[in-house]
């Protein structure tokens, strides 16, 4: 066996061991379970019993964040003081968990067809409390982003045309989403002749705007801290997350999931985020259940089918921040490389350049 083959075999073993560590780690997606009687009542409504952690989390939010938000509107004198405390607690305890629970419950519906109206609770009722406009997440992420696969200009959130270690390019990317998505998303649906999607998008945008305006007249301070500030903060977090997930693009295979994304394995955030670190694996099959992502990664790695970048012990935000800070040596050390020269800082820098397609 040559040196390169030995290195590849060693890397494969380490990658599989890292994914097995994720499989055996204690899950941390929710803070407390549904009461047993309520769980027994809800379980028959759920399509897949493996999604019970998502249900537990939505229950956590429904009995804490939702009543606390309503309480702020009932205390207009205290809203300006309690608002920042409410926002901080909500984001620290729930933001990451909620966004990824929303993510996977939109790819695979949580409730059975007979109870499909319950599938609207998270993306319409709870979403605005976390800065996500009512009903737009699935259209933007599942329908548009996964269909176009980061392909510029088809994917409205594509990172391809940007110099991805330039923070000013990221700021433009974020502001374009924050300001432009209200027009760009319905136009995307119209261009694709997806008329029902266009109507749904416009109706959800109008509903969200009407909600903000009505609540603004009811209690300005509460609306700022419950709806307006979260919209700005979460849009930044979502776009920084997507930017970081698609920050390294192989110019030779930008259409491949292995070429335009990467996996993060043996990372503690995977236990909070429903294995979100397995992003390449997710792009290869977005319908794959979140509990199966590490096992699928192991399977493809053992079969020699994992050809993309794999980072160990760091997450997407760590990668994105390290790129902006120029810490390519650190990234190289955390990179499980399938080839002897793939962990070099120069290779990573080459994958940050803008890509344009005729």
mmCIF file with all atom_site columns, C-alpha atoms in Angstrom, residues 167-247:
data_model
loop_
_atom_site.group_PDB
_atom_site.id
_atom_site.type_symbol
_atom_site.label_atom_id
_atom_site.label_alt_id
_atom_site.label_comp_id
_atom_site.label_asym_id
_atom_site.label_entity_id
_atom_site.label_seq_id
_atom_site.pdbx_PDB_ins_code
_atom_site.Cartn_x
_atom_site.Cartn_y
_atom_site.Cartn_z
_atom_site.occupancy
_atom_site.B_iso_or_equiv
_atom_site.pdbx_formal_charge
_atom_site.auth_seq_id
_atom_site.auth_comp_id
_atom_site.auth_asym_id
_atom_site.auth_atom_id
_atom_site.pdbx_PDB_model_num
ATOM 1  C CA . UNK A 1 167 ? -16.576 40.529 5.336   1.00 0.00 ? 167 UNK A CA 1
ATOM 2  C CA . UNK A 1 168 ? -17.969 43.419 3.279   1.00 0.00 ? 168 UNK A CA 1
ATOM 3  C CA . UNK A 1 169 ? -19.109 40.924 0.658   1.00 0.00 ? 169 UNK A CA 1
ATOM 4  C CA . UNK A 1 170 ? -20.886 39.034 3.429   1.00 0.00 ? 170 UNK A CA 1
ATOM 5  C CA . UNK A 1 171 ? -22.559 42.219 4.673   1.00 0.00 ? 171 UNK A CA 1
ATOM 6  C CA . UNK A 1 172 ? -23.896 42.853 1.176   1.00 0.00 ? 172 UNK A CA 1
ATOM 7  C CA . UNK A 1 173 ? -25.063 39.227 1.024   1.00 0.00 ? 173 UNK A CA 1
ATOM 8  C CA . UNK A 1 174 ? -26.895 39.596 4.343   1.00 0.00 ? 174 UNK A CA 1
ATOM 9  C CA . UNK A 1 175 ? -28.537 42.951 3.536   1.00 0.00 ? 175 UNK A CA 1
ATOM 10 C CA . UNK A 1 176 ? -29.639 41.647 0.155   1.00 0.00 ? 176 UNK A CA 1
ATOM 11 C CA . UNK A 1 177 ? -31.487 38.854 1.957   1.00 0.00 ? 177 UNK A CA 1
ATOM 12 C CA . UNK A 1 178 ? -32.907 41.098 4.683   1.00 0.00 ? 178 UNK A CA 1
ATOM 13 C CA . UNK A 1 179 ? -34.204 43.735 2.252   1.00 0.00 ? 179 UNK A CA 1
ATOM 14 C CA . UNK A 1 180 ? -34.553 41.945 -1.060  1.00 0.00 ? 180 UNK A CA 1
ATOM 15 C CA . UNK A 1 181 ? -36.105 38.625 -0.163  1.00 0.00 ? 181 UNK A CA 1
ATOM 16 C CA . UNK A 1 182 ? -39.578 40.157 0.113   1.00 0.00 ? 182 UNK A CA 1
ATOM 17 C CA . UNK A 1 183 ? -39.530 40.792 -3.633  1.00 0.00 ? 183 UNK A CA 1
ATOM 18 C CA . UNK A 1 184 ? -37.034 38.203 -4.867  1.00 0.00 ? 184 UNK A CA 1
ATOM 19 C CA . UNK A 1 185 ? -38.775 35.146 -3.432  1.00 0.00 ? 185 UNK A CA 1
ATOM 20 C CA . UNK A 1 186 ? -42.205 35.750 -5.024  1.00 0.00 ? 186 UNK A CA 1
ATOM 21 C CA . UNK A 1 187 ? -40.458 36.731 -8.279  1.00 0.00 ? 187 UNK A CA 1
ATOM 22 C CA . UNK A 1 188 ? -38.553 33.433 -8.162  1.00 0.00 ? 188 UNK A CA 1
ATOM 23 C CA . UNK A 1 189 ? -41.860 31.575 -7.890  1.00 0.00 ? 189 UNK A CA 1
ATOM 24 C CA . UNK A 1 190 ? -43.397 33.586 -10.729 1.00 0.00 ? 190 UNK A CA 1
ATOM 25 C CA . UNK A 1 191 ? -40.414 32.966 -13.025 1.00 0.00 ? 191 UNK A CA 1
ATOM 26 C CA . UNK A 1 192 ? -40.662 29.255 -12.233 1.00 0.00 ? 192 UNK A CA 1
ATOM 27 C CA . UNK A 1 193 ? -44.410 29.414 -12.996 1.00 0.00 ? 193 UNK A CA 1
ATOM 28 C CA . UNK A 1 194 ? -45.116 28.123 -9.517  1.00 0.00 ? 194 UNK A CA 1
ATOM 29 C CA . UNK A 1 195 ? -48.295 30.129 -9.115  1.00 0.00 ? 195 UNK A CA 1
ATOM 30 C CA . UNK A 1 196 ? -49.475 28.538 -5.873  1.00 0.00 ? 196 UNK A CA 1
ATOM 31 C CA . UNK A 1 197 ? -46.046 29.116 -4.359  1.00 0.00 ? 197 UNK A CA 1
ATOM 32 C CA . UNK A 1 198 ? -46.118 32.755 -5.487  1.00 0.00 ? 198 UNK A CA 1
ATOM 33 C CA . UNK A 1 199 ? -49.580 33.289 -3.978  1.00 0.00 ? 199 UNK A CA 1
ATOM 34 C CA . UNK A 1 200 ? -48.565 31.573 -0.748  1.00 0.00 ? 200 UNK A CA 1
ATOM 35 C CA . UNK A 1 201 ? -45.405 33.663 -0.544  1.00 0.00 ? 201 UNK A CA 1
ATOM 36 C CA . UNK A 1 202 ? -47.218 36.969 -1.073  1.00 0.00 ? 202 UNK A CA 1
ATOM 37 C CA . UNK A 1 203 ? -50.015 36.060 1.345   1.00 0.00 ? 203 UNK A CA 1
ATOM 38 C CA . UNK A 1 204 ? -47.511 35.066 4.058   1.00 0.00 ? 204 UNK A CA 1
ATOM 39 C CA . UNK A 1 205 ? -45.536 38.284 3.561   1.00 0.00 ? 205 UNK A CA 1
ATOM 40 C CA . UNK A 1 206 ? -48.716 40.355 3.870   1.00 0.00 ? 206 UNK A CA 1
ATOM 41 C CA . UNK A 1 207 ? -49.738 38.396 6.969   1.00 0.00 ? 207 UNK A CA 1
ATOM 42 C CA . UNK A 1 208 ? -46.367 39.009 8.605   1.00 0.00 ? 208 UNK A CA 1
ATOM 43 C CA . UNK A 1 209 ? -46.312 42.722 7.760   1.00 0.00 ? 209 UNK A CA 1
ATOM 44 C CA . UNK A 1 210 ? -49.889 43.119 9.019   1.00 0.00 ? 210 UNK A CA 1
ATOM 45 C CA . UNK A 1 211 ? -48.920 41.329 12.241  1.00 0.00 ? 211 UNK A CA 1
ATOM 46 C CA . UNK A 1 212 ? -45.940 43.619 12.854  1.00 0.00 ? 212 UNK A CA 1
ATOM 47 C CA . UNK A 1 213 ? -47.936 46.779 12.087  1.00 0.00 ? 213 UNK A CA 1
ATOM 48 C CA . UNK A 1 214 ? -50.868 45.757 14.309  1.00 0.00 ? 214 UNK A CA 1
ATOM 49 C CA . UNK A 1 215 ? -48.641 44.809 17.233  1.00 0.00 ? 215 UNK A CA 1
ATOM 50 C CA . UNK A 1 216 ? -46.568 47.974 16.757  1.00 0.00 ? 216 UNK A CA 1
ATOM 51 C CA . UNK A 1 217 ? -49.677 50.042 17.409  1.00 0.00 ? 217 UNK A CA 1
ATOM 52 C CA . UNK A 1 218 ? -50.477 47.879 20.415  1.00 0.00 ? 218 UNK A CA 1
ATOM 53 C CA . UNK A 1 219 ? -47.061 48.080 22.120  1.00 0.00 ? 219 UNK A CA 1
ATOM 54 C CA . UNK A 1 220 ? -44.069 49.553 20.297  1.00 0.00 ? 220 UNK A CA 1
ATOM 55 C CA . UNK A 1 221 ? -41.380 48.462 22.767  1.00 0.00 ? 221 UNK A CA 1
ATOM 56 C CA . UNK A 1 222 ? -42.629 44.880 22.941  1.00 0.00 ? 222 UNK A CA 1
ATOM 57 C CA . UNK A 1 223 ? -42.824 44.669 19.149  1.00 0.00 ? 223 UNK A CA 1
ATOM 58 C CA . UNK A 1 224 ? -39.261 45.921 18.795  1.00 0.00 ? 224 UNK A CA 1
ATOM 59 C CA . UNK A 1 225 ? -37.872 43.218 21.099  1.00 0.00 ? 225 UNK A CA 1
ATOM 60 C CA . UNK A 1 226 ? -40.199 40.374 20.095  1.00 0.00 ? 226 UNK A CA 1
ATOM 61 C CA . UNK A 1 227 ? -40.400 40.873 16.311  1.00 0.00 ? 227 UNK A CA 1
ATOM 62 C CA . UNK A 1 228 ? -38.183 43.615 14.867  1.00 0.00 ? 228 UNK A CA 1
ATOM 63 C CA . UNK A 1 229 ? -34.818 42.991 16.553  1.00 0.00 ? 229 UNK A CA 1
ATOM 64 C CA . UNK A 1 230 ? -35.165 39.200 16.105  1.00 0.00 ? 230 UNK A CA 1
ATOM 65 C CA . UNK A 1 231 ? -35.832 39.714 12.384  1.00 0.00 ? 231 UNK A CA 1
ATOM 66 C CA . UNK A 1 232 ? -32.506 41.536 12.019  1.00 0.00 ? 232 UNK A CA 1
ATOM 67 C CA . UNK A 1 233 ? -30.525 39.227 14.298  1.00 0.00 ? 233 UNK A CA 1
ATOM 68 C CA . UNK A 1 234 ? -31.889 35.957 12.948  1.00 0.00 ? 234 UNK A CA 1
ATOM 69 C CA . UNK A 1 235 ? -31.488 37.031 9.337   1.00 0.00 ? 235 UNK A CA 1
ATOM 70 C CA . UNK A 1 236 ? -27.828 37.700 10.134  1.00 0.00 ? 236 UNK A CA 1
ATOM 71 C CA . UNK A 1 237 ? -27.466 34.302 11.823  1.00 0.00 ? 237 UNK A CA 1
ATOM 72 C CA . UNK A 1 238 ? -29.215 32.447 8.993   1.00 0.00 ? 238 UNK A CA 1
ATOM 73 C CA . UNK A 1 239 ? -27.167 34.121 6.298   1.00 0.00 ? 239 UNK A CA 1
ATOM 74 C CA . UNK A 1 240 ? -23.896 33.705 8.184   1.00 0.00 ? 240 UNK A CA 1
ATOM 75 C CA . UNK A 1 241 ? -24.767 30.055 8.630   1.00 0.00 ? 241 UNK A CA 1
ATOM 76 C CA . UNK A 1 242 ? -25.516 29.528 4.936   1.00 0.00 ? 242 UNK A CA 1
ATOM 77 C CA . UNK A 1 243 ? -22.451 31.572 3.939   1.00 0.00 ? 243 UNK A CA 1
ATOM 78 C CA . UNK A 1 244 ? -20.271 29.414 6.184   1.00 0.00 ? 244 UNK A CA 1
ATOM 79 C CA . UNK A 1 245 ? -21.823 26.142 4.999   1.00 0.00 ? 245 UNK A CA 1
ATOM 80 C CA . UNK A 1 246 ? -21.100 27.071 1.383   1.00 0.00 ? 246 UNK A CA 1
ATOM 81 C CA . UNK A 1 247 ? -17.920 29.075 1.915   1.00 0.00 ? 247 UNK A CA 1
#
